[in-house]
PDB file of C-alpha atoms in Angstrom:
ATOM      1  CA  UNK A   1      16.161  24.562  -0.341  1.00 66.00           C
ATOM      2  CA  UNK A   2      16.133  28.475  -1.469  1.00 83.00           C
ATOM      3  CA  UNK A   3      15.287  31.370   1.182  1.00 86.00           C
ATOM      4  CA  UNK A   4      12.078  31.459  -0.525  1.00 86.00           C
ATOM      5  CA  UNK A   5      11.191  27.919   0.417  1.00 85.00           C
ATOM      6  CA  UNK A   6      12.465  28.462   3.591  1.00 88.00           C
ATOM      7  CA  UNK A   7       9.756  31.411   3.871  1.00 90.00           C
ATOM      8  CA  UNK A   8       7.122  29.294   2.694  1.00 89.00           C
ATOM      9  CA  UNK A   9       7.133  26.772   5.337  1.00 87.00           C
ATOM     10  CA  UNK A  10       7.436  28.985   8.123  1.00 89.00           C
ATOM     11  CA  UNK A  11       4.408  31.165   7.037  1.00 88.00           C
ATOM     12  CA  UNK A  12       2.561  26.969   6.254  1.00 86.00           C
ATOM     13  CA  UNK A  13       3.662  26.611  10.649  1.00 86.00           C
ATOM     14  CA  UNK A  14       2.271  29.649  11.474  1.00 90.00           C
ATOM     15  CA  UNK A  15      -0.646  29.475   9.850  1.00 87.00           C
ATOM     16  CA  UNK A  16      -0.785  26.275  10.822  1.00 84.00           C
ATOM     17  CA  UNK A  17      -0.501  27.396  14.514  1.00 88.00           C
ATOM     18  CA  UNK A  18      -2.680  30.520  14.227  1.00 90.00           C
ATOM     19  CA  UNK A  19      -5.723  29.382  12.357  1.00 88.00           C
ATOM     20  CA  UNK A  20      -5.628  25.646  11.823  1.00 86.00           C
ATOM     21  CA  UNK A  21      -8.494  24.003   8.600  1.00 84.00           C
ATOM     22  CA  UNK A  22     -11.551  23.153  10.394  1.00 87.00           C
ATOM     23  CA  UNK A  23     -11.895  19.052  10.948  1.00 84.00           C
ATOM     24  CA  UNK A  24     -14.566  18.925   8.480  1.00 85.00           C
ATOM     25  CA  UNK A  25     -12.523  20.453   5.810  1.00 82.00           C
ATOM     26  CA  UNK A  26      -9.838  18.053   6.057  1.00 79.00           C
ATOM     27  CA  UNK A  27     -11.772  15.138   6.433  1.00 77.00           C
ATOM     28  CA  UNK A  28     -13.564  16.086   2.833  1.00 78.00           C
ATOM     29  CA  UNK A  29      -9.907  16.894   1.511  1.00 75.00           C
ATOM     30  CA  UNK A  30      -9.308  13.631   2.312  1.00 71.00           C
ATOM     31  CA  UNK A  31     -12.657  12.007   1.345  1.00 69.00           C
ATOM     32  CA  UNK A  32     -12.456  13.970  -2.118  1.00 67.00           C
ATOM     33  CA  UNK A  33      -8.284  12.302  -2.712  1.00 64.00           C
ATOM     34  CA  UNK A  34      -9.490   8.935  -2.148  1.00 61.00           C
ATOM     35  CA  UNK A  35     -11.969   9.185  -5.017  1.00 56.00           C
ATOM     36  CA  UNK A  36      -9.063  10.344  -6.919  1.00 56.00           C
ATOM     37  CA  UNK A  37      -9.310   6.705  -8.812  1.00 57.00           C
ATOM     38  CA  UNK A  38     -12.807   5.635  -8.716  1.00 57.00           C
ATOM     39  CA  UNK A  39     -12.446   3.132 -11.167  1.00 60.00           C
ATOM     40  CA  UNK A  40     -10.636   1.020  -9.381  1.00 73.00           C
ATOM     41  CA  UNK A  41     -12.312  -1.655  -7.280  1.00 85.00           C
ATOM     42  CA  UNK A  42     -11.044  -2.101  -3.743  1.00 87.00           C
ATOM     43  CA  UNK A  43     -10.046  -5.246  -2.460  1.00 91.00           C
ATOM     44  CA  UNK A  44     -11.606  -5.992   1.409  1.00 91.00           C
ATOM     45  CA  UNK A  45      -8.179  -7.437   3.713  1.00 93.00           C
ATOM     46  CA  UNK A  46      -9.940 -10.898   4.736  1.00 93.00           C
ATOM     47  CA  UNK A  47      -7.570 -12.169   6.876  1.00 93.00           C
ATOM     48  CA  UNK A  48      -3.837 -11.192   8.075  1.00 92.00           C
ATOM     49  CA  UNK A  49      -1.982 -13.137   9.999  1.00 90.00           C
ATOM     50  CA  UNK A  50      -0.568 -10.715  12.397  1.00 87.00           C
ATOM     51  CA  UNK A  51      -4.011 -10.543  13.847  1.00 85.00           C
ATOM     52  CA  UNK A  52      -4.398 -14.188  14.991  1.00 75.00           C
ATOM     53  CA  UNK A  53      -3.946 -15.123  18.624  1.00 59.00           C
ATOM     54  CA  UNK A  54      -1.470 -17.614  19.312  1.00 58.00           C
ATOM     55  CA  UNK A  55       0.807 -17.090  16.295  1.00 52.00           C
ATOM     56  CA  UNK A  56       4.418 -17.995  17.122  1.00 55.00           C
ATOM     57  CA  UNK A  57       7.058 -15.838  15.122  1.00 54.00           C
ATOM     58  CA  UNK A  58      10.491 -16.491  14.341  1.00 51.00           C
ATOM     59  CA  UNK A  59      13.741 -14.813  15.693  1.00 46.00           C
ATOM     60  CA  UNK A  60      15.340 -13.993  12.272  1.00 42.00           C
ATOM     61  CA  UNK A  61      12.414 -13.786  10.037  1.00 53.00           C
ATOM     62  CA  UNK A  62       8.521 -13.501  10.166  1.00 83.00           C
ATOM     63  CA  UNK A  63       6.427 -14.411   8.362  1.00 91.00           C
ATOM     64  CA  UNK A  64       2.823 -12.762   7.466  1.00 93.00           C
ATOM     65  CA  UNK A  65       0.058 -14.001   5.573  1.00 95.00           C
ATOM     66  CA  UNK A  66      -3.176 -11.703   3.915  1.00 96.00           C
ATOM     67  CA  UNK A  67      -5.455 -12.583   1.788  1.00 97.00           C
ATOM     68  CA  UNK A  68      -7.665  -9.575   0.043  1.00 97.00           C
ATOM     69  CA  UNK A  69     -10.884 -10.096  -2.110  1.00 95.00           C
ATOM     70  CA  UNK A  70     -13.394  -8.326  -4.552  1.00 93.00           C
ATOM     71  CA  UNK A  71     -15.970  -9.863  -6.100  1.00 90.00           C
ATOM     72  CA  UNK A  72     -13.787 -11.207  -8.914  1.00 92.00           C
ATOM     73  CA  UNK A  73     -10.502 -11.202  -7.619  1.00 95.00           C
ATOM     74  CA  UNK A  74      -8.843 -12.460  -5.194  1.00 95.00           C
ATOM     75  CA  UNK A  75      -5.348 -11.525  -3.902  1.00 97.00           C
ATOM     76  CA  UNK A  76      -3.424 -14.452  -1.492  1.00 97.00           C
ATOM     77  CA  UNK A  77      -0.202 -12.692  -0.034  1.00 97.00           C
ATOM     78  CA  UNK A  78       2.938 -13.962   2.225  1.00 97.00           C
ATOM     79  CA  UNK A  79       5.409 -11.238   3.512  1.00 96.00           C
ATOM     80  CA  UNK A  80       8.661 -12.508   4.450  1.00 95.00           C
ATOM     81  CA  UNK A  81      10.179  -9.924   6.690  1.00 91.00           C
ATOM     82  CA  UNK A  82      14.035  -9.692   7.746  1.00 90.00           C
ATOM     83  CA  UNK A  83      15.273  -6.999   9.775  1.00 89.00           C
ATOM     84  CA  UNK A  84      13.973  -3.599   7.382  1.00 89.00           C
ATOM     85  CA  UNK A  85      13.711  -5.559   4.603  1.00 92.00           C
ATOM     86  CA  UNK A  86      10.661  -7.645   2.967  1.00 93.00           C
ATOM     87  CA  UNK A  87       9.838 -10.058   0.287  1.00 95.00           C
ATOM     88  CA  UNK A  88       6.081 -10.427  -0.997  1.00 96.00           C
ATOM     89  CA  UNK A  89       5.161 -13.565  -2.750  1.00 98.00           C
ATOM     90  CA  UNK A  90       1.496 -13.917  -4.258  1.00 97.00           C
ATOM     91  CA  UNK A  91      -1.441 -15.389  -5.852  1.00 98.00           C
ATOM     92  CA  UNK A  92      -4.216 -13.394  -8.660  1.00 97.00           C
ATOM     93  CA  UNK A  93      -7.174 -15.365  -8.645  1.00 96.00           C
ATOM     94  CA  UNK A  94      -9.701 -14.054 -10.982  1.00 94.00           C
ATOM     95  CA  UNK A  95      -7.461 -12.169 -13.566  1.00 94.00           C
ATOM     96  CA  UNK A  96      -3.845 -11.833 -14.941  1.00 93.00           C
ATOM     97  CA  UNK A  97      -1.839  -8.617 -15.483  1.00 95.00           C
ATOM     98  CA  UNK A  98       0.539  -6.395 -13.725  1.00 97.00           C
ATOM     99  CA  UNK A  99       0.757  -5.786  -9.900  1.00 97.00           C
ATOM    100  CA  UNK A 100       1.859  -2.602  -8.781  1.00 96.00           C
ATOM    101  CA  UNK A 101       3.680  -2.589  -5.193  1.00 96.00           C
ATOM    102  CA  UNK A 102       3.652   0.663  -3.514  1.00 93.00           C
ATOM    103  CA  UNK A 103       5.553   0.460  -0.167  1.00 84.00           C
ATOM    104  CA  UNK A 104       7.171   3.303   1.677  1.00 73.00           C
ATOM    105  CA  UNK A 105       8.265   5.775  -1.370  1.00 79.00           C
ATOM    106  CA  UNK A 106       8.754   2.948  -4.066  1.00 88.00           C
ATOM    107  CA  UNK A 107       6.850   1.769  -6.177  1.00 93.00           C
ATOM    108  CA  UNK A 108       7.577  -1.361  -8.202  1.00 96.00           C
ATOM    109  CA  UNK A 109       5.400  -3.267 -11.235  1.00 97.00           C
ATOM    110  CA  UNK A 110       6.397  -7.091 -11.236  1.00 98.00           C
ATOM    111  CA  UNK A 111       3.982  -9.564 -13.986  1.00 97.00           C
ATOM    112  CA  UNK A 112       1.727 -12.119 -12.580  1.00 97.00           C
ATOM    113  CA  UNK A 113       2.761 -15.452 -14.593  1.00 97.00           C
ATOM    114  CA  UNK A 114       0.015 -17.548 -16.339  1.00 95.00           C
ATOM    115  CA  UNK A 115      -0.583 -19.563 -12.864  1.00 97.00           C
ATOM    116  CA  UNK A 116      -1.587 -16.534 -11.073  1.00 97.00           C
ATOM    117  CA  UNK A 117       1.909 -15.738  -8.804  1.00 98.00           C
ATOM    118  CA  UNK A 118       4.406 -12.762  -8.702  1.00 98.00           C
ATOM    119  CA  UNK A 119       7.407 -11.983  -6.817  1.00 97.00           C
ATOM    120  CA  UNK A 120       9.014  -9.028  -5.615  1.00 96.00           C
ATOM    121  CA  UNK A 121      12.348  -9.534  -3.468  1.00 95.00           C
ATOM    122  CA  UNK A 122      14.372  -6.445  -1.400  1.00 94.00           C
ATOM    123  CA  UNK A 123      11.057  -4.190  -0.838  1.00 94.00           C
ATOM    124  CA  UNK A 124      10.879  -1.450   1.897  1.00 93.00           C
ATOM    125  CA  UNK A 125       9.175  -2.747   5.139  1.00 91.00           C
ATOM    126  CA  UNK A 126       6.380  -0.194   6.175  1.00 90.00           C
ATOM    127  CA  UNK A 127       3.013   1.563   4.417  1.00 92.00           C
ATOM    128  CA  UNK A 128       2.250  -1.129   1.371  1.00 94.00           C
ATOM    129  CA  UNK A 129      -0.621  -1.902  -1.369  1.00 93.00           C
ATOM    130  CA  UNK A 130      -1.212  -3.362  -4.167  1.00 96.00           C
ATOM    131  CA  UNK A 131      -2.872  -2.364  -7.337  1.00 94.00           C
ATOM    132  CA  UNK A 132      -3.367  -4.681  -9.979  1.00 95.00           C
ATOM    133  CA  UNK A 133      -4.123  -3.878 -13.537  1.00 94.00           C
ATOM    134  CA  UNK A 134      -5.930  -6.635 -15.174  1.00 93.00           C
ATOM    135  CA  UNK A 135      -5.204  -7.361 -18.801  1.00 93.00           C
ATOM    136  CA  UNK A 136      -8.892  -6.850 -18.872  1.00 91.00           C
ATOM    137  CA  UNK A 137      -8.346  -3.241 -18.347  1.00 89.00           C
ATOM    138  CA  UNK A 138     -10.081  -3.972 -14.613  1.00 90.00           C
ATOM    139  CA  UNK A 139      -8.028  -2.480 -11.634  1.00 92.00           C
ATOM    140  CA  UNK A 140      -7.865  -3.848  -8.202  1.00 94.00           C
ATOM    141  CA  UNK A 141      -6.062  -1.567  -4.919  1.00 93.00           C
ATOM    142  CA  UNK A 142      -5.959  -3.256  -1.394  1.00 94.00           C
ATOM    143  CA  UNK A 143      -6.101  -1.207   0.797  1.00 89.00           C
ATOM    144  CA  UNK A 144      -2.899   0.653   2.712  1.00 90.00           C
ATOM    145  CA  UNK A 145      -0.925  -2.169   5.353  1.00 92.00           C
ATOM    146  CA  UNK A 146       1.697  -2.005   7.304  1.00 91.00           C
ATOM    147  CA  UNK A 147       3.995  -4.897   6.883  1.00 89.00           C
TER     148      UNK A 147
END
């Protein structure tokens, strides 16, 4: 970091401090990033495990089921979590492609095979989503969840 950087962010705190945005500004900064991709449909979570009463969890591992949905696609997920560490295994109904798993600062592209599943192994637990890009040229994001 240079001295100039190091000027920058103070003057970003004390601005910050002194005359903080208005809520309605950042709340339409925010509004106008999420249309950033408007093309892309978004997938409604359905159902996640984690959320059902009475589920009984492991010592060593857990394991979490969602299931997403548009009205063509659907998205059938199991997260297999050990200690900071996860595994996603899942099932495309509705189209083939490439599924794009964004979790903490990675991001990783794995294929979905001709049956529908893909696999990604030795992810970051925390923030995650999906985006799948249909061969179609149709895109799919879930929405942000942390696993």
């Amino acid at each position: 970091m240079t001295e100039d950087d190091d000027v920058m962010d103070r003057l970003r705190h004390i601005a910050t401090e002194v005359d903080p945005p208005p809520a309605d500004v950042v709340d339409n900064a925010r509004a106008a990033l999420s249309m950033r991709r408007i093309d892309e449909e978004i997938a409604t979570l359905l159902l996640d495990s984690a959320l059902e009463t009475g589920v009984v969890r492991g010592s060593t591992q857990d394991v979490r089921l969602l299931s997403f949905e548009t009205s063509s696609v659907s998205v059938e997920l199991q997260a297999e979590v050990t200690g900071d560490r996860m595994s996603l295994r899942g099932l495309v109904t509705g189209a083939g492609g490439d599924v794009t798993i964004e979790a903490a600062d990675q991001r990783r592209t794995v294929p979905v095979d001709a049956e529908g599943w893909f696999t990604a192994r030795d992810l970051p637990r925390g923030p995650t989503r999906l985006r799948l890009r249909a061969n179609d040229g149709r895109a799919v994001t879930t929405s942000w969840t942390l696993l």
